[in-house]
Amino acid sequence: MKTIIRNGTIVTDKQTYPADILIEKGTISRIVENLPSEPGSAQEIDAKACYVLPGGIDPHVHMHLPAPAGFSSDDFLSGSRAALIGGTTTIIDFVTPMRGQSITEALDIRKKEAGSALTDIMFHVSPVEFTENTEKELEQCIEMGIRSFKVYMAYKSNIGLNDDDLLKVLKIVGKANGIVAVHCETGDEIEVLRNKYFEQGKIEPKYHALSRPPETEARAVRKLLEMAKEAGCAVYLVHISSALSLEHIRKAREAGQEVFAETCPQYLLLDDSLYEGDFSQTAKFVMSPPLRKKTDNEALWKALSEGLIQSVGTDHCPFTLAQKKAGLNNFRKIPNGAGGVEHRLALLYTYGVLENRITLQQFVNLTAAMPAKIFGLYPRKAAIAVGSDADLVIWNPNTKNIISASSHHQHCDLNIYDGFKTTGSPEYVIKGGEIAARKGEIKVQNPGCYLANPARRGF
Ligand code: URP
Ligand code: ZN
């Protein structure tokens, strides 16, 4: 079946212009003004007064993430539904083996788990230790077309790497022209602070934030950038939350280092005053890194508008209140993370574009084009161009919504954006040429594609 999208205003990373789009066999086949009708052979979608955007790419989600309090509450089916409804057609999740498990075995298991995702799906692969097999396993992944890896400088007791092992990973991935995504927090320092607070009887959620001050992120960023330079490896700094970190990123980029940075809506829109109150109000904001000050929010918005941060992911990792209660008497046991995959586009559009903090082009760059370019998916994804996958969002810029845990599609009884007003939402979400969602309702059953063998980074 062919589809024509008519009367819309196309927005890409480079330009905004009126044109119609013909889709054939899941691919964009023509883009011109006033496409001739094809009665009987093409369905028509009227995009009048709407923007036609590339489908969103969320480069940072954790569906069905194992934690001591149970799995994060969205599995690949429920989380990808919420993603589609919000205008995200590709998600990038993680393969995180258990120590002692082979990376390739963990990759196979994760691919099966992700088989129910309705979005397209890709993985960053995490070495969680460096054994005599790790180099070979990383090379096997690279041969299979995986070029994006993720390491943690925090969580050293289970998945974090020490600096020597991190440097080894950077060297291997750098040699293959891959990229390492890094969770930058100095794990050892944080561990000392966490235990100190707990031993003083300071058990509430706010001590989660106080034990992870912005300096612990900034010091890790600085160290990582030095190591990446030594190793000659491109790096992607996930969920940057603080103004302090930005100066290190700026210097490295100005010196020509291949460094990309991500932030998330929570670090742009929420602040640490939310840790004041009782457990049932504050535990949902326990995430790593934690929420910072309003001045950090503003510094991050500025970094988006200046291009210092190139990507906005969500770090979608929801836990229910019952799961958060595992840490009722000990903040160290509260599972880290919060949901947001459904709201990324609406929040960025409302509080970024409509408040003149970023342009429409930057909105598309941050939510789709740059993640696609950094992780080798462009121009198959996020380009509205002949030959590209027909993953498109018909964005109505006039709808009004209020985010609420009682009406969202994420599988969780908590929502950190509860009460946030948004303007704009997808009228249609088209994935692989099919209508995947329409005004908040899912229309597809069939799973998305696993995106193997993405090309090298390309701009
Ligand atoms: O608090 C967070 N971010 N939870 C998810 C796991 C991680 O640290 O990225
Ligand atoms: Zn994460």
XYZ file of C-alpha atoms and ligand atoms in Angstrom:
469
model
C 0.000 0.000 0.000
C 1.265 3.451 -0.876
C 0.703 6.429 1.401
C 0.694 10.120 0.573
C 1.186 12.703 3.285
C -0.268 15.889 1.950
C -0.242 19.598 2.899
C 2.290 19.339 5.720
C 5.344 21.427 6.547
C 8.397 19.208 6.533
C 10.994 19.900 9.216
C 14.405 18.317 8.940
C 17.699 19.018 10.667
C 18.478 21.472 7.875
C 15.275 23.096 6.645
C 11.555 23.711 7.000
C 9.467 23.676 3.819
C 6.039 22.718 2.494
C 5.875 19.493 0.467
C 3.963 16.238 0.062
C 5.569 12.863 0.688
C 4.956 9.588 -1.136
C 5.728 6.416 0.779
C 6.138 3.070 -0.962
C 7.139 -0.228 0.654
C 8.060 1.459 3.913
C 10.398 3.942 2.277
C 10.084 7.574 1.237
C 9.963 7.555 -2.554
C 9.071 11.148 -3.532
C 8.993 14.564 -1.910
C 7.409 17.331 -3.983
C 4.739 19.973 -3.701
C 1.269 18.971 -4.972
C 1.818 15.255 -5.536
C -0.755 13.866 -7.970
C -3.449 11.709 -6.333
C -3.450 7.958 -6.847
C -7.090 7.065 -6.125
C -7.496 3.459 -5.020
C -3.793 2.742 -4.735
C -2.618 5.210 -2.091
C -4.069 6.139 1.281
C -3.878 9.863 1.944
C -3.043 11.555 5.228
C -3.849 15.221 5.537
C -1.098 17.030 7.438
C -2.594 20.508 7.007
C -1.399 22.904 9.742
C 0.962 20.210 11.013
C 4.699 19.700 10.913
C 6.069 16.525 9.393
C 9.019 15.514 11.555
C 11.399 12.564 11.381
C 10.388 9.878 13.871
C 12.116 10.475 17.183
C 15.164 8.444 18.160
C 15.621 8.003 21.890
C 19.258 6.993 22.325
C 18.943 6.085 26.002
C 16.227 3.822 27.424
C 16.215 0.924 29.887
C 13.225 -1.344 29.289
C 12.901 -4.344 31.585
C 16.084 -3.443 33.440
C 16.884 -5.883 36.247
C 17.331 -4.235 39.660
C 17.198 -5.648 43.204
C 13.694 -4.156 43.564
C 12.557 -5.975 40.400
C 12.606 -5.086 36.716
C 12.001 -1.509 35.592
C 8.261 -1.414 35.119
C 8.098 -0.930 31.348
C 8.940 -3.984 29.304
C 9.780 -3.664 25.619
C 6.132 -3.863 24.576
C 4.672 -1.325 26.999
C 7.670 0.998 26.777
C 7.762 0.969 22.990
C 4.012 1.656 22.873
C 4.518 4.721 25.037
C 7.468 5.744 22.869
C 5.424 5.483 19.666
C 2.510 7.400 21.135
C 4.902 10.210 21.987
C 6.497 10.255 18.520
C 9.598 8.112 19.038
C 9.999 5.386 16.424
C 13.459 4.053 17.338
C 14.821 3.332 20.796
C 18.372 2.451 21.770
C 18.529 0.233 24.842
C 21.421 -1.626 26.460
C 22.951 -5.066 26.703
C 24.286 -5.336 30.243
C 25.687 -8.811 30.962
C 26.066 -10.108 34.470
C 29.692 -10.423 35.530
C 30.874 -13.848 34.450
C 28.392 -13.990 31.552
C 29.635 -13.687 27.989
C 28.749 -10.451 26.216
C 27.559 -12.214 23.092
C 25.310 -14.526 25.109
C 23.818 -11.480 26.862
C 23.302 -9.848 23.461
C 21.338 -12.871 22.200
C 19.146 -12.910 25.316
C 18.506 -9.161 25.127
C 17.570 -9.384 21.446
C 14.922 -11.968 22.358
C 13.596 -9.805 25.208
C 13.361 -6.865 22.830
C 11.525 -8.951 20.232
C 8.186 -7.508 21.346
C 9.211 -3.861 20.813
C 6.923 -2.048 18.388
C 9.571 0.570 17.668
C 12.780 -0.194 15.865
C 15.500 -1.097 18.310
C 19.255 -0.911 18.632
C 21.623 -1.604 21.534
C 24.647 -0.120 23.205
C 26.665 -3.050 24.554
C 28.217 -2.804 28.024
C 31.397 -4.526 29.093
C 30.909 -4.742 32.878
C 34.336 -6.222 33.663
C 37.555 -6.829 31.761
C 38.504 -10.492 31.656
C 40.837 -12.410 29.367
C 37.850 -12.809 26.981
C 36.683 -9.212 26.861
C 38.852 -7.981 23.996
C 37.805 -10.907 21.810
C 34.148 -10.429 22.718
C 34.221 -6.735 21.929
C 35.817 -7.547 18.583
C 33.072 -10.102 17.893
C 30.453 -7.433 18.603
C 32.252 -5.036 16.278
C 32.265 -7.710 13.554
C 28.496 -8.077 14.073
C 28.159 -4.382 13.298
C 27.873 -3.071 16.847
C 29.901 0.079 17.195
C 28.359 1.608 20.270
C 29.397 0.493 23.737
C 28.461 1.802 27.165
C 30.494 1.899 30.321
C 29.679 2.997 33.838
C 32.115 4.884 36.035
C 29.628 4.500 38.928
C 28.008 1.294 40.263
C 31.456 -0.284 40.637
C 30.196 -3.174 42.765
C 28.250 -4.710 39.896
C 28.523 -3.091 36.455
C 31.038 -0.222 36.768
C 34.585 -0.406 35.407
C 37.745 0.809 37.096
C 39.819 3.363 35.200
C 42.401 0.884 33.873
C 39.718 -1.347 32.386
C 37.834 1.626 31.018
C 40.974 2.759 29.215
C 41.367 -0.711 27.692
C 37.794 -0.598 26.386
C 38.325 2.892 24.957
C 41.420 1.714 23.111
C 39.703 -1.324 21.576
C 36.611 0.596 20.514
C 38.664 3.594 19.334
C 40.734 1.329 17.066
C 37.502 0.109 15.424
C 36.246 3.686 14.995
C 33.379 2.936 17.347
C 31.986 5.066 20.134
C 31.778 4.587 23.896
C 28.816 6.029 25.780
C 29.823 6.781 29.341
C 27.904 7.217 32.585
C 30.155 9.785 34.249
C 30.020 9.761 38.042
C 32.978 9.009 40.309
C 31.661 5.805 41.846
C 34.224 5.481 44.652
C 33.649 8.986 46.000
C 29.893 8.501 45.847
C 30.079 5.214 47.713
C 31.892 6.913 50.616
C 29.285 9.693 50.780
C 26.344 7.305 50.565
C 27.634 5.208 53.432
C 28.524 8.262 55.508
C 24.989 9.681 55.247
C 23.378 6.348 55.966
C 25.553 5.722 59.012
C 24.509 9.157 60.324
C 20.875 8.041 60.124
C 20.228 10.176 57.047
C 18.001 7.782 55.163
C 15.598 9.927 53.090
C 15.612 10.279 49.282
C 17.291 13.698 49.426
C 20.490 12.037 50.635
C 20.635 10.200 47.349
C 21.120 13.602 45.728
C 23.461 14.922 48.408
C 25.718 11.895 48.034
C 26.100 12.560 44.296
C 27.049 16.258 44.128
C 27.759 17.863 40.737
C 31.509 17.685 41.348
C 31.299 13.881 41.192
C 29.915 14.138 37.672
C 32.310 16.884 36.559
C 35.399 15.089 37.899
C 34.365 11.908 36.090
C 33.749 13.861 32.874
C 37.192 15.461 33.065
C 38.919 12.166 33.728
C 37.014 10.331 31.029
C 37.828 12.996 28.458
C 41.534 12.678 29.271
C 41.355 8.901 28.860
C 39.363 9.132 25.620
C 41.976 11.503 24.238
C 44.775 9.130 25.159
C 42.881 6.199 23.612
C 41.799 8.092 20.480
C 38.196 7.063 21.025
C 34.986 9.000 20.333
C 32.774 9.309 23.386
C 29.134 10.085 24.082
C 28.505 11.396 27.578
C 25.082 10.246 28.713
C 22.680 12.252 30.873
C 24.840 15.303 31.576
C 23.128 17.080 34.453
C 25.354 19.864 35.716
C 26.790 23.181 34.573
C 30.154 22.166 36.045
C 30.540 19.322 33.541
C 29.868 21.566 30.581
C 33.149 23.439 30.823
C 35.164 20.236 30.446
C 33.072 19.238 27.452
C 33.495 22.664 25.873
C 37.294 22.574 26.244
C 37.577 19.093 24.781
C 35.373 19.947 21.812
C 37.257 23.174 21.190
C 40.470 21.159 21.165
C 38.981 18.992 18.411
C 38.223 15.892 20.468
C 35.330 13.775 19.191
C 32.972 14.258 22.130
C 29.186 14.224 22.071
C 26.947 15.006 25.008
C 23.405 14.079 25.932
C 21.086 15.530 28.485
C 17.529 14.506 29.406
C 14.296 16.453 29.950
C 14.482 15.857 33.704
C 17.762 17.790 33.929
C 16.275 20.644 31.922
C 12.944 20.933 33.688
C 13.176 19.592 37.247
C 15.396 20.633 40.145
C 16.551 19.423 43.522
C 13.844 21.250 45.475
C 11.750 18.199 44.545
C 13.660 16.136 47.096
C 11.992 18.086 49.942
C 8.872 16.319 51.207
C 7.767 12.890 52.238
C 8.914 9.638 50.673
C 5.881 9.080 48.462
C 6.461 12.478 46.835
C 10.240 12.464 46.597
C 11.271 8.859 45.871
C 10.165 9.099 42.254
C 12.911 11.668 41.649
C 15.650 9.271 42.753
C 17.755 8.803 39.654
C 21.442 8.958 38.838
C 22.717 11.545 38.357
C 20.205 13.319 40.595
C 18.291 16.507 39.868
C 20.388 19.661 40.217
C 19.736 23.394 40.697
C 17.647 25.700 38.514
C 20.924 27.326 37.435
C 22.000 23.948 36.046
C 18.696 23.657 34.151
C 19.398 27.010 32.511
C 23.032 26.176 31.716
C 21.874 22.985 29.991
C 19.279 24.824 27.896
C 22.012 27.234 26.827
C 24.266 24.291 25.969
C 21.516 22.885 23.741
C 21.042 26.150 21.933
C 24.815 26.584 21.448
C 25.277 23.030 20.179
C 27.507 22.070 23.097
C 25.014 19.276 23.874
C 23.862 17.520 20.717
C 21.334 14.953 21.904
C 18.364 14.613 24.246
C 17.583 11.094 25.477
C 15.301 10.155 28.339
C 17.166 7.508 30.356
C 13.668 6.007 30.546
C 13.795 3.623 33.501
C 10.530 3.752 35.483
C 9.937 2.039 38.807
C 6.608 1.908 40.614
C 6.026 3.394 44.057
C 5.947 -0.142 45.502
C 9.389 -0.754 43.977
C 10.724 2.590 45.192
C 9.554 1.593 48.702
C 12.375 -0.943 48.823
C 14.329 2.079 50.050
C 11.777 3.488 52.481
C 14.288 3.263 55.330
C 17.462 3.418 53.285
C 17.852 5.725 50.285
C 20.625 3.447 48.991
C 18.005 0.781 48.224
C 15.637 2.986 46.203
C 15.851 1.773 42.597
C 17.368 4.515 40.455
C 15.427 5.810 37.515
C 12.254 7.363 36.159
C 10.155 7.168 33.015
C 9.877 9.742 30.248
C 10.068 8.080 26.826
C 6.503 9.159 26.018
C 6.998 12.847 26.779
C 10.384 13.752 25.294
C 9.089 15.425 22.140
C 6.194 17.254 23.788
C 8.402 18.577 26.609
C 11.176 19.713 24.276
C 8.692 21.307 21.907
C 6.752 23.095 24.665
C 9.571 24.231 26.916
C 12.258 24.482 24.236
C 10.792 25.589 20.910
C 7.768 27.497 22.166
C 9.823 29.256 24.828
C 12.435 30.215 22.211
C 15.219 28.304 23.898
C 15.832 26.152 20.828
C 14.720 26.409 17.208
C 12.504 23.938 15.392
C 15.575 22.675 13.518
C 17.411 22.146 16.790
C 14.391 20.284 18.143
C 14.659 17.823 15.232
C 18.411 17.608 15.590
C 18.298 16.901 19.311
C 15.487 14.360 19.246
C 16.264 12.514 16.010
C 18.957 13.629 13.574
C 21.957 13.884 15.888
C 21.286 10.610 17.726
C 20.942 8.977 14.279
C 24.186 10.515 13.058
C 26.173 9.764 16.207
C 25.081 6.117 16.265
C 25.396 5.411 12.549
C 21.696 5.294 11.643
C 21.649 8.353 9.384
C 20.339 8.793 6.664
C 18.365 5.570 6.920
C 16.737 7.129 9.989
C 15.924 10.743 10.824
C 16.353 12.094 7.305
C 13.201 13.002 5.429
C 14.742 12.088 2.101
C 14.080 9.780 -0.823
C 15.300 6.310 0.149
C 15.039 6.847 3.899
C 12.807 4.728 6.122
C 9.340 6.258 6.309
C 9.449 6.903 10.066
C 7.546 10.147 10.403
C 5.564 12.128 12.922
C 2.701 14.351 11.856
C 2.988 16.883 14.646
C -0.011 18.985 15.552
C 1.510 22.093 17.159
C -1.761 23.266 18.712
C -3.011 20.473 20.966
C -2.897 21.013 24.724
C -2.190 18.250 27.240
C -1.426 17.823 30.899
C 0.928 14.986 31.775
C -0.430 12.623 34.394
C 0.416 9.175 35.701
C -3.274 8.388 35.479
C -3.471 8.961 31.720
C 0.046 8.252 30.416
C 0.851 5.060 28.512
C 4.054 4.242 30.392
C 3.562 1.245 32.629
C 4.048 2.918 35.989
C 1.960 4.574 38.694
C 4.471 7.426 38.963
C 5.318 10.207 36.553
C 7.993 12.788 37.343
C 6.291 15.295 35.012
C 2.867 14.975 36.647
C 0.991 18.241 36.132
C 3.287 19.573 33.375
C 1.304 21.303 30.647
C 2.388 20.567 27.100
C 1.478 21.964 23.718
C 1.784 19.849 20.584
C 1.464 16.111 20.055
C 1.575 13.529 17.283
C -1.541 13.377 15.154
C -0.068 10.338 13.376
C 3.085 8.354 13.993
C 4.231 6.447 10.932
C 6.842 3.720 11.256
C 8.174 1.866 8.251
C 5.383 3.425 6.191
C 2.581 2.144 8.439
C 0.387 4.161 10.765
C 1.764 3.031 14.121
C -0.142 5.439 16.345
C -2.967 7.903 15.842
C -3.856 10.562 18.436
C -2.567 8.590 21.383
C -3.758 5.172 20.215
C -1.573 2.337 19.018
C -2.446 0.980 15.583
C 0.293 -1.595 14.967
C 0.763 -5.110 16.290
C 3.886 -6.197 14.474
C 7.261 -5.713 16.113
C 9.842 -3.237 14.855
C 13.209 -4.101 13.356
C 16.431 -4.838 15.154
C 18.902 -2.377 13.698
C 22.051 -4.404 13.182
C 25.076 -3.205 11.296
C 24.518 0.514 11.494
C 26.942 2.475 9.392
C 29.804 4.388 10.927
C 29.145 7.812 12.416
C 28.154 10.111 9.598
C 27.171 13.739 9.428
O 18.899 6.484 37.593
C 19.103 5.999 36.489
N 19.625 6.716 35.566
N 18.777 4.709 36.264
C 19.031 3.989 35.090
C 20.386 3.388 35.052
C 21.430 4.440 34.753
O 22.137 4.837 35.651
O 21.503 4.901 33.619
Zn 20.677 5.161 31.748
